[in-house]
Amino acid sequence: MDANVDTYTDWRDYYELTKPRVVVLIVFTAIVGMFVSVPGWPGAAALVFGTLGIGLAASSAAVFNHVLDARVDIQMMRTRGRPLPQGKLTEQAALTFASGLCVVSMVILWFLVNPLTAVLTFCSLIGYAVIYTVFLKRATPQNIVIGGAAGAAPPILGWAAVTNEVHSGALLLFLIIFVWTPPHFWALAIARKEEYAKVDIPMLPVTHGEAYTRLNILLYTILLVLVTVLPYLIGMSGLIYLFSALVLDAFFLYYAIQMYRLPDDNELPMKTFKYSITYLGILFAAILVDHYLLFRISL
C-alpha cells in the first residue's frame, strides 16, 4: 500500500485523517461543558487554549484510528476512499502527523490550561485510539458501549479546563453522550452489517443478529430519554432545555420504534444514524442556550 503513495501529497489528505466532522461535534460538546461550568464567561484563556488542545487531541486520536484500521478500511465500502487505503499517504507520515498533534495538544493543555485537563484528555485519546481501536473493537460486540466512554469525555474535559475539577454536572453531560452512543452507532452497524462481517469485526448485528440489535437500540433510546430529563430534574437546566430534549427524544424514540417494528425497511437505520448526529448537536445547543437564559434571568 505504501509503495503506491504519490510523490505529491495534498494537505486535504491530512485534514481528512482528522475526521473533521466528528471532531467538530466533539469540540462543540467540550465547549458546552466549558460554558455550563460557570454562571458567566468561562475566561478567554480556558476557552481558546482548552478548545484548541482538546480539538488537536481529538484529531490525533482520529489519525491514529485511521492508521490502525487502514488494512480493514480498504475492504469496506464506507471507508475504502480514505487517504491511507487509497495510498495518498504513508502510514509513517500519518503516524508522525498524529504524534505531532498529540504532543502539541498536551503541551497546550498542560501549560496553558491545567494538568488535570491534559491528563484526562490524554486518557481519552488512549481510550479511543488504543483501547477501543486495537482491543475492544475486535474483542466484543459490546465494543461501542465500553469504548463509548472515551467519546463521551469531551464535556468533562471542557468543564475541567475552566474549573480544574471533575464536577457532577460534567459527569451528567458525559452520561448523556455515553447512553446516546450505542443507539447512534448500532444504527450504522445495521446498515453496514455485511461489511463488518466481511472483516470479522464483531459488531452487535453481526454476532447477535439485527432483531436483537434493534431491540437494544430501542431500550437504549428509552434510557436516553430518561437520562436527558435529569438536567432539568436536578435544577441544572430549565424549561427551554426540557422542552427541546423532549421534542428531540420523541423523534429519536419514533425512529427506534420504527426500526424495531419495520425490520425490512433498509433505509431506516441510516436515517436513524443521521438523525442521532443532529439530535446530539441540537440537544447540547439547547443546554447552552438554556444555561445563559437562566443566568440572565437570575441577574
Protein backbone atom coordinates (compact mmCIF):
# COMPACT_ATOMS: atom_id res chain seq x y z
CA MET A 1 0.00 0.00 0.00
CA ASP A 2 2.78 2.45 0.89
CA ALA A 3 4.67 1.77 -2.37
CA ASN A 4 1.91 3.42 -4.39
CA VAL A 5 1.91 6.70 -2.50
CA ASP A 6 2.01 9.73 -4.77
CA THR A 7 5.06 11.96 -4.54
CA TYR A 8 2.74 14.94 -4.10
CA THR A 9 0.54 14.96 -1.01
CA ASP A 10 -2.39 17.32 -0.69
CA TRP A 11 -2.86 18.97 2.72
CA ARG A 12 -6.51 17.94 2.45
CA ASP A 13 -5.47 14.30 2.85
CA TYR A 14 -4.02 15.11 6.26
CA TYR A 15 -7.11 17.14 7.07
CA GLU A 16 -9.37 14.20 6.16
CA LEU A 17 -7.40 11.94 8.50
CA THR A 18 -8.52 14.08 11.44
CA LYS A 19 -12.22 13.22 10.83
CA PRO A 20 -13.15 16.92 10.93
CA ARG A 21 -16.93 16.44 11.10
CA VAL A 22 -16.60 14.13 14.09
CA VAL A 23 -14.08 16.45 15.77
CA VAL A 24 -16.41 19.43 15.33
CA LEU A 25 -19.12 17.64 17.32
CA ILE A 26 -16.59 16.55 19.95
CA VAL A 27 -15.23 20.07 20.35
CA PHE A 28 -18.72 21.54 20.47
CA THR A 29 -19.73 19.30 23.40
CA ALA A 30 -16.49 20.26 25.15
CA ILE A 31 -17.25 23.96 24.62
CA VAL A 32 -20.73 23.46 26.07
CA GLY A 33 -19.07 21.88 29.10
CA MET A 34 -16.87 24.97 29.43
CA PHE A 35 -19.74 27.45 29.32
CA VAL A 36 -22.09 25.46 31.53
CA SER A 37 -19.40 25.00 34.19
CA VAL A 38 -19.71 28.63 35.33
CA PRO A 39 -22.58 31.13 35.56
CA GLY A 40 -20.94 33.70 33.32
CA TRP A 41 -17.98 33.92 30.94
CA PRO A 42 -15.58 30.94 31.30
CA GLY A 43 -12.50 33.02 30.54
CA ALA A 44 -10.70 33.59 27.25
CA ALA A 45 -7.62 31.50 28.09
CA ALA A 46 -9.54 28.38 29.07
CA LEU A 47 -11.91 28.77 26.14
CA VAL A 48 -9.28 29.35 23.45
CA PHE A 49 -6.50 27.07 24.62
CA GLY A 50 -8.85 24.43 26.03
CA THR A 51 -10.75 24.22 22.75
CA LEU A 52 -7.53 24.14 20.73
CA GLY A 53 -5.91 21.47 22.91
CA ILE A 54 -8.97 19.23 23.04
CA GLY A 55 -9.55 19.64 19.31
CA LEU A 56 -5.96 18.72 18.44
CA ALA A 57 -6.09 15.70 20.77
CA ALA A 58 -9.33 14.50 19.17
CA SER A 59 -7.76 14.96 15.74
CA SER A 60 -4.71 13.00 16.85
CA ALA A 61 -6.89 10.13 18.06
CA ALA A 62 -8.72 10.13 14.73
CA VAL A 63 -5.45 9.88 12.77
CA PHE A 64 -4.21 7.02 14.97
CA ASN A 65 -7.56 5.31 14.34
CA HIS A 66 -7.05 5.67 10.57
CA VAL A 67 -3.59 4.12 10.78
CA LEU A 68 -4.65 1.19 12.94
CA ASP A 69 -7.70 0.48 10.77
CA ALA A 70 -6.10 1.07 7.36
CA ARG A 71 -5.97 -2.60 6.36
CA VAL A 72 -9.57 -3.08 7.37
CA ASP A 73 -10.74 0.18 5.79
CA ILE A 74 -9.61 -0.90 2.34
CA GLN A 75 -12.09 -3.80 2.47
CA MET A 76 -15.12 -1.72 3.45
CA MET A 77 -17.13 0.38 1.00
CA ARG A 78 -17.71 3.11 3.61
CA THR A 79 -14.02 3.58 4.35
CA ARG A 80 -12.03 2.47 1.31
CA GLY A 81 -11.93 6.02 -0.04
CA ARG A 82 -9.91 7.28 2.94
CA PRO A 83 -6.38 8.61 2.29
CA LEU A 84 -4.46 5.61 3.64
CA PRO A 85 -6.37 2.84 1.82
CA GLN A 86 -6.12 4.95 -1.35
CA GLY A 87 -2.35 5.21 -0.93
CA LYS A 88 -2.36 9.00 -0.76
CA LEU A 89 -0.26 8.97 2.43
CA THR A 90 2.14 6.54 4.03
CA GLU A 91 1.38 5.10 7.44
CA GLN A 92 4.67 6.55 8.68
CA ALA A 93 3.61 10.04 7.58
CA ALA A 94 0.24 9.60 9.25
CA LEU A 95 1.84 8.36 12.47
CA THR A 96 4.22 11.32 12.51
CA PHE A 97 1.29 13.67 11.98
CA ALA A 98 -0.75 12.02 14.74
CA SER A 99 2.16 12.09 17.17
CA GLY A 100 2.81 15.75 16.44
CA LEU A 101 -0.83 16.65 17.07
CA CYS A 102 -0.75 14.68 20.32
CA VAL A 103 2.41 16.38 21.62
CA VAL A 104 1.21 19.88 20.71
CA SER A 105 -2.19 19.28 22.31
CA MET A 106 -0.64 18.01 25.54
CA VAL A 107 1.78 20.95 25.74
CA ILE A 108 -1.07 23.42 25.24
CA LEU A 109 -3.34 21.77 27.79
CA TRP A 110 -0.64 21.18 30.42
CA PHE A 111 0.99 24.60 30.34
CA LEU A 112 -1.78 26.91 29.13
CA VAL A 113 -4.86 25.27 30.68
CA ASN A 114 -4.18 22.88 33.58
CA PRO A 115 -2.56 19.47 34.13
CA LEU A 116 -5.88 17.81 35.06
CA THR A 117 -7.35 18.58 31.65
CA ALA A 118 -4.17 17.37 29.95
CA VAL A 119 -4.23 14.06 31.82
CA LEU A 120 -7.95 13.47 31.24
CA THR A 121 -7.60 14.34 27.55
CA PHE A 122 -4.63 12.02 27.14
CA CYS A 123 -6.57 9.18 28.81
CA SER A 124 -9.46 9.83 26.45
CA LEU A 125 -7.11 9.74 23.45
CA ILE A 126 -5.60 6.44 24.55
CA GLY A 127 -9.05 5.07 25.31
CA TYR A 128 -10.23 5.67 21.75
CA ALA A 129 -7.08 5.26 19.68
CA VAL A 130 -5.67 2.22 21.50
CA ILE A 131 -8.09 0.53 23.90
CA TYR A 132 -11.12 0.77 21.61
CA THR A 133 -9.50 0.57 18.17
CA VAL A 134 -6.88 -2.10 18.94
CA PHE A 135 -8.61 -4.26 21.53
CA LEU A 136 -12.32 -3.69 22.16
CA LYS A 137 -13.39 -3.24 18.54
CA ARG A 138 -12.32 -6.77 17.68
CA ALA A 139 -12.88 -8.43 21.05
CA THR A 140 -16.54 -7.99 21.97
CA PRO A 141 -19.88 -6.95 20.46
CA GLN A 142 -20.15 -4.53 23.39
CA ASN A 143 -17.14 -2.67 21.99
CA ILE A 144 -19.03 0.54 21.32
CA VAL A 145 -20.65 0.52 24.77
CA ILE A 146 -17.37 0.20 26.65
CA GLY A 147 -15.35 2.28 24.21
CA GLY A 148 -18.05 4.93 24.22
CA ALA A 149 -16.64 6.28 27.46
CA ALA A 150 -13.76 7.87 25.52
CA GLY A 151 -16.12 9.54 23.08
CA ALA A 152 -18.32 10.80 25.91
CA ALA A 153 -15.44 12.51 27.74
CA PRO A 154 -15.32 15.95 25.98
CA PRO A 155 -17.84 17.72 28.28
CA ILE A 156 -15.74 16.62 31.26
CA LEU A 157 -12.61 17.90 29.53
CA GLY A 158 -14.22 21.25 28.77
CA TRP A 159 -15.57 21.59 32.31
CA ALA A 160 -12.18 20.71 33.80
CA ALA A 161 -10.45 23.24 31.53
CA VAL A 162 -12.40 26.03 33.21
CA THR A 163 -12.81 24.80 36.79
CA ASN A 164 -9.85 22.41 37.20
CA GLU A 165 -12.18 19.77 38.66
CA VAL A 166 -14.44 16.89 37.64
CA HIS A 167 -17.91 18.08 38.61
CA SER A 168 -21.16 16.10 38.87
CA GLY A 169 -22.67 18.32 36.17
CA ALA A 170 -19.89 17.32 33.79
CA LEU A 171 -20.48 13.67 34.62
CA LEU A 172 -24.15 14.08 33.74
CA LEU A 173 -23.25 15.51 30.33
CA PHE A 174 -20.85 12.59 29.95
CA LEU A 175 -23.68 10.18 30.78
CA ILE A 176 -25.93 11.67 28.09
CA ILE A 177 -23.33 11.07 25.37
CA PHE A 178 -22.42 7.66 26.81
CA VAL A 179 -26.04 6.44 26.60
CA TRP A 180 -26.53 8.10 23.20
CA THR A 181 -23.56 6.30 21.62
CA PRO A 182 -24.94 2.72 21.35
CA PRO A 183 -28.20 3.54 19.50
CA HIS A 184 -26.29 6.04 17.38
CA PHE A 185 -23.59 3.60 16.29
CA TRP A 186 -25.63 0.40 16.20
CA ALA A 187 -27.96 2.00 13.66
CA LEU A 188 -24.91 2.47 11.41
CA ALA A 189 -23.72 -1.05 12.23
CA ILE A 190 -27.02 -2.48 10.97
CA ALA A 191 -26.71 -0.51 7.74
CA ARG A 192 -23.14 -1.77 7.30
CA LYS A 193 -23.62 -5.24 8.76
CA GLU A 194 -22.24 -7.14 5.75
CA GLU A 195 -19.10 -5.02 5.67
CA TYR A 196 -18.35 -5.58 9.35
CA ALA A 197 -18.96 -9.31 8.93
CA LYS A 198 -16.58 -9.36 5.94
CA VAL A 199 -13.68 -8.01 8.02
CA ASP A 200 -14.54 -10.07 11.13
CA ILE A 201 -15.39 -7.14 13.38
CA PRO A 202 -17.91 -8.43 15.95
CA MET A 203 -20.44 -5.63 15.86
CA LEU A 204 -23.70 -6.50 17.60
CA PRO A 205 -25.75 -7.06 14.39
CA VAL A 206 -23.07 -9.49 13.20
CA THR A 207 -22.82 -11.55 16.39
CA HIS A 208 -26.40 -11.38 17.71
CA GLY A 209 -28.48 -10.53 14.66
CA GLU A 210 -30.44 -7.49 13.59
CA ALA A 211 -33.56 -8.21 15.65
CA TYR A 212 -31.58 -8.26 18.90
CA THR A 213 -29.69 -5.11 17.88
CA ARG A 214 -32.91 -3.25 17.03
CA LEU A 215 -34.33 -4.19 20.43
CA ASN A 216 -31.21 -2.87 22.13
CA ILE A 217 -31.40 0.36 20.14
CA LEU A 218 -34.97 0.83 21.38
CA LEU A 219 -34.05 0.06 25.00
CA TYR A 220 -31.06 2.39 24.97
CA THR A 221 -33.19 5.13 23.40
CA ILE A 222 -35.74 4.78 26.20
CA LEU A 223 -32.87 5.03 28.69
CA LEU A 224 -31.60 8.08 26.84
CA VAL A 225 -34.98 9.78 27.23
CA LEU A 226 -34.78 9.25 30.99
CA VAL A 227 -31.18 10.45 31.22
CA THR A 228 -31.80 13.62 29.19
CA VAL A 229 -34.53 14.69 31.63
CA LEU A 230 -32.10 14.61 34.56
CA PRO A 231 -30.50 18.06 33.96
CA TYR A 232 -33.94 19.62 34.45
CA LEU A 233 -34.84 17.45 37.44
CA ILE A 234 -31.69 18.41 39.36
CA GLY A 235 -32.01 22.10 38.51
CA MET A 236 -29.05 22.17 36.14
CA SER A 237 -31.26 23.30 33.24
CA GLY A 238 -34.66 24.93 32.82
CA LEU A 239 -37.80 24.64 30.72
CA ILE A 240 -36.18 25.61 27.43
CA TYR A 241 -33.82 22.67 27.67
CA LEU A 242 -36.57 20.34 28.91
CA PHE A 243 -38.88 21.19 26.02
CA SER A 244 -36.07 20.81 23.49
CA ALA A 245 -34.98 17.50 24.97
CA LEU A 246 -38.49 16.06 24.98
CA VAL A 247 -39.10 17.02 21.35
CA LEU A 248 -35.74 15.60 20.27
CA ASP A 249 -36.34 12.47 22.34
CA ALA A 250 -39.76 11.97 20.77
CA PHE A 251 -38.28 11.89 17.27
CA PHE A 252 -35.41 9.61 18.34
CA LEU A 253 -37.86 7.26 20.04
CA TYR A 254 -40.03 7.29 16.92
CA TYR A 255 -37.08 6.20 14.79
CA ALA A 256 -36.14 3.49 17.29
CA ILE A 257 -39.70 2.13 17.42
CA GLN A 258 -39.98 2.16 13.64
CA MET A 259 -36.67 0.30 13.34
CA TYR A 260 -37.99 -2.34 15.72
CA ARG A 261 -41.40 -2.61 14.03
CA LEU A 262 -40.20 -2.44 10.42
CA PRO A 263 -37.11 -4.64 10.11
CA ASP A 264 -37.47 -4.83 6.33
CA ASP A 265 -37.13 -1.07 5.86
CA ASN A 266 -33.49 -0.86 4.81
CA GLU A 267 -33.41 2.94 4.82
CA LEU A 268 -34.40 3.40 8.47
CA PRO A 269 -31.01 2.51 10.03
CA MET A 270 -29.16 5.24 8.11
CA LYS A 271 -31.97 7.72 8.72
CA THR A 272 -31.73 6.96 12.43
CA PHE A 273 -27.95 7.27 12.38
CA LYS A 274 -28.06 10.66 10.64
CA TYR A 275 -30.80 11.94 12.93
CA SER A 276 -28.82 10.90 16.01
CA ILE A 277 -25.99 13.25 14.99
CA THR A 278 -28.41 16.15 14.56
CA TYR A 279 -30.04 15.15 17.84
CA LEU A 280 -26.88 15.46 19.90
CA GLY A 281 -25.84 18.76 18.36
CA ILE A 282 -29.22 20.41 18.98
CA LEU A 283 -29.51 18.90 22.47
CA PHE A 284 -26.21 20.40 23.58
CA ALA A 285 -27.06 23.70 21.91
CA ALA A 286 -30.28 23.72 23.96
CA ILE A 287 -28.26 23.11 27.14
CA LEU A 288 -26.08 26.10 26.29
CA VAL A 289 -28.94 28.47 25.40
CA ASP A 290 -30.95 27.46 28.45
CA HIS A 291 -27.96 27.93 30.75
CA TYR A 292 -27.36 31.52 29.71
CA LEU A 293 -31.02 32.47 29.69
CA LEU A 294 -31.29 31.17 33.24
CA PHE A 295 -28.18 33.14 34.14
CA ARG A 296 -29.59 36.36 32.67
CA ILE A 297 -32.93 35.86 34.43
CA SER A 298 -31.14 35.37 37.76
CA LEU A 299 -29.26 38.67 37.43
